[in-house]
XYZ file of C-alpha atoms in Angstrom:
228
model
C 20.679 -10.249 -26.639
C 20.501 -13.844 -27.386
C 17.928 -15.605 -30.181
C 16.707 -17.939 -27.637
C 13.720 -16.819 -27.359
C 10.484 -18.399 -25.975
C 8.823 -19.574 -29.104
C 11.816 -21.981 -29.279
C 12.314 -22.829 -26.334
C 8.890 -24.320 -25.974
C 9.456 -26.056 -29.727
C 13.266 -27.620 -28.368
C 12.379 -30.995 -28.146
C 14.541 -31.895 -24.958
C 12.911 -29.569 -23.243
C 9.655 -30.998 -23.850
C 11.248 -33.875 -22.753
C 12.292 -33.455 -20.084
C 8.766 -31.337 -19.266
C 6.577 -34.548 -20.263
C 8.719 -37.020 -17.601
C 8.783 -34.740 -14.899
C 4.690 -34.813 -15.338
C 4.985 -38.674 -15.372
C 6.949 -39.025 -12.894
C 4.506 -37.041 -11.051
C 2.013 -39.083 -11.626
C 3.113 -42.408 -10.996
C 3.597 -40.944 -7.362
C 0.292 -39.580 -6.738
C 1.225 -35.601 -7.761
C -1.440 -32.554 -9.767
C -0.367 -31.960 -13.052
C 2.747 -30.624 -14.043
C 2.334 -30.736 -17.624
C 1.839 -28.097 -20.174
C -1.113 -27.010 -19.430
C 0.980 -25.826 -15.443
C 3.953 -24.194 -17.037
C 2.601 -22.945 -20.472
C -0.716 -20.972 -17.821
C 2.659 -20.083 -15.345
C 4.579 -18.778 -18.188
C 1.758 -16.374 -19.431
C 0.880 -15.386 -15.892
C 4.372 -14.121 -15.587
C 4.293 -12.070 -18.769
C 1.648 -10.609 -17.879
C 2.474 -9.162 -14.316
C 6.112 -8.160 -15.276
C 5.184 -6.327 -19.035
C 1.813 -4.611 -17.442
C 4.535 -3.456 -14.293
C 6.702 -2.076 -17.483
C 9.320 -4.131 -17.659
C 11.864 -4.256 -20.426
C 10.266 -6.772 -22.857
C 13.618 -8.755 -22.657
C 13.135 -9.328 -18.776
C 9.241 -10.743 -19.633
C 10.345 -13.212 -22.154
C 13.051 -14.378 -19.532
C 10.264 -14.796 -16.805
C 8.087 -16.503 -19.494
C 11.224 -18.529 -20.386
C 11.672 -19.496 -16.655
C 8.023 -21.101 -16.355
C 7.995 -22.771 -18.235
C 11.137 -24.691 -18.210
C 10.752 -24.900 -13.740
C 9.686 -27.847 -13.364
C 11.991 -29.976 -14.943
C 13.599 -30.445 -12.401
C 11.322 -32.959 -10.826
C 12.495 -35.322 -14.314
C 15.268 -36.006 -11.027
C 13.511 -35.952 -7.715
C 10.311 -34.203 -6.458
C 12.620 -33.541 -3.036
C 14.752 -30.132 -4.137
C 13.331 -30.898 -7.654
C 13.889 -27.172 -7.755
C 17.982 -26.785 -7.317
C 18.294 -29.306 -9.964
C 15.730 -28.111 -12.330
C 17.890 -25.046 -12.431
C 21.628 -26.926 -13.084
C 19.548 -28.786 -16.329
C 18.023 -25.604 -17.245
C 22.114 -23.637 -16.901
C 22.814 -26.867 -19.399
C 20.273 -26.690 -21.861
C 20.432 -22.660 -22.333
C 24.126 -22.883 -22.324
C 23.875 -25.008 -24.586
C 22.096 -22.932 -27.027
C 24.750 -20.308 -26.631
C 21.601 -17.601 -24.319
C 24.403 -15.323 -22.287
C 25.421 -16.207 -18.472
C 23.414 -12.785 -17.638
C 20.356 -13.918 -18.802
C 20.592 -17.413 -18.321
C 21.759 -16.123 -14.307
C 17.939 -14.469 -13.801
C 16.698 -18.248 -15.420
C 18.147 -20.435 -13.416
C 18.475 -18.127 -9.822
C 14.330 -17.806 -10.803
C 14.080 -21.386 -11.374
C 16.395 -23.079 -7.879
C 14.207 -20.149 -5.511
C 10.650 -21.675 -6.654
C 9.708 -23.745 -5.084
C 8.961 -22.583 -1.044
C 10.768 -23.930 1.232
C 13.814 -22.690 0.433
C 12.889 -19.985 -2.261
C 13.262 -16.997 -2.306
C 12.929 -13.855 -4.396
C 15.698 -12.419 -5.104
C 14.587 -10.717 -7.842
C 12.460 -9.587 -10.346
C 12.386 -12.891 -12.994
C 12.414 -14.407 -10.077
C 9.229 -13.090 -8.321
C 6.851 -13.301 -11.159
C 7.901 -16.991 -11.100
C 7.373 -17.548 -7.648
C 3.711 -15.867 -8.207
C 2.597 -17.518 -11.366
C 3.153 -20.628 -10.628
C 1.842 -20.048 -6.540
C -1.009 -18.732 -8.388
C -2.523 -21.584 -10.099
C -4.889 -23.549 -8.730
C -7.612 -24.928 -10.485
C -9.724 -27.717 -11.083
C -8.342 -29.578 -13.893
C -4.620 -30.030 -12.504
C -6.397 -32.986 -10.590
C -5.680 -36.493 -11.708
C -8.755 -38.392 -11.095
C -10.863 -40.816 -12.976
C -14.515 -39.922 -14.779
C -16.300 -42.184 -12.614
C -14.618 -39.330 -8.975
C -15.315 -36.910 -11.362
C -19.116 -37.729 -11.644
C -19.303 -37.185 -7.980
C -17.641 -33.804 -8.180
C -14.575 -34.702 -6.471
C -15.760 -35.296 -3.172
C -15.085 -38.695 -2.822
C -11.278 -37.025 -2.627
C -9.336 -37.430 -0.295
C -5.723 -35.800 -0.881
C -6.263 -32.447 1.023
C -4.031 -30.998 -2.410
C -6.928 -32.665 -4.563
C -9.217 -31.871 -2.830
C -8.659 -27.771 -2.429
C -7.838 -27.663 -6.373
C -10.774 -29.674 -7.463
C -13.007 -27.273 -5.323
C -11.897 -24.152 -7.222
C -14.084 -23.478 -9.731
C -12.354 -19.460 -10.539
C -9.023 -18.989 -10.321
C -8.130 -15.553 -12.001
C -4.543 -13.780 -11.372
C -4.585 -9.874 -12.180
C -3.758 -5.964 -11.600
C -5.448 -3.490 -9.523
C -6.852 -1.048 -12.013
C -3.696 1.774 -10.434
C -1.647 -1.761 -11.204
C -0.888 -1.726 -6.725
C -2.126 -4.624 -6.210
C -1.359 -7.829 -7.351
C -4.613 -9.856 -6.714
C -5.513 -14.228 -6.694
C -9.011 -14.484 -7.446
C -9.988 -17.675 -6.607
C -14.036 -19.232 -6.424
C -14.175 -22.294 -3.761
C -17.283 -25.282 -4.012
C -17.332 -25.589 -0.382
C -19.006 -28.242 -0.120
C -15.955 -29.578 -2.114
C -13.159 -27.568 0.667
C -13.363 -25.321 3.082
C -10.920 -22.070 2.871
C -9.438 -23.307 6.051
C -8.253 -26.974 3.881
C -7.098 -23.921 1.769
C -4.698 -22.179 4.035
C -3.675 -25.149 5.813
C -1.964 -26.750 2.189
C -1.446 -23.006 0.850
C -0.681 -20.746 3.896
C 2.876 -20.913 3.405
C 2.285 -19.984 -0.465
C 0.594 -17.337 0.200
C 2.952 -15.789 2.132
C 5.755 -16.051 -0.616
C 3.010 -14.519 -3.411
C 3.188 -11.348 -0.663
C 6.874 -11.607 -0.312
C 7.939 -11.577 -3.698
C 5.563 -9.058 -5.288
C 6.673 -6.494 -2.456
C 10.049 -7.540 -4.133
C 7.961 -5.616 -7.227
C 6.742 -3.140 -5.258
C 3.524 -3.523 -5.295
C 1.452 -5.608 -2.534
C -0.626 -9.021 -3.404
C -4.413 -9.846 -2.325
C -6.235 -12.802 -2.138
C -10.551 -12.662 -3.163
C -12.692 -16.176 -2.131
C -15.686 -16.662 -3.028
C -15.521 -12.749 -3.916
C -14.127 -11.895 -0.186
C -10.943 -10.096 0.649
C -8.756 -11.971 2.241
C -5.548 -10.272 2.192
């Protein structure tokens, strides 16, 4: 087992630099927040998923590491950022002396997290996919204070509008652990449920496939109504 822990990766200055600069690059082209708030939430969710299902603690930690590093490829370009991020992660983790079998799990998860090319090729990848795609929340939207005061009604970009409409976003298992549920509360004055599916349908299908890899169902609740 490697001594490269999630705690160590979070404190690594090189990794932090890439996360910060990747988020700055996305900010410059108008994308939602992909900073520490996003990757830490994704890491927490990825760990929760595998831990709840009884996977070995090291696998749970590898999912955390993959989730924390999954968006660093955006520092190069938004296009194909999953693949470039995987190559960057390989270079960083190999340099730190992580064993090849652990690196392989992490880079395959990172390389398979973007919905355009993603596939839940292993449990770590499946956990990362669900953790990443379930991070829908108001605080991911980069809005001026005057726009926030108007409750986002001036937001024209559909991605910003849908995220800003999300008043609550929770990811949890059913009591018998047979279903992983994304539970959303959406302000319908800001965005409709149809708009959510317009941009997130492919992601939800991917989450369903990822859950199947973990031998559970994926459920979606919007405003207390079961959708999936």
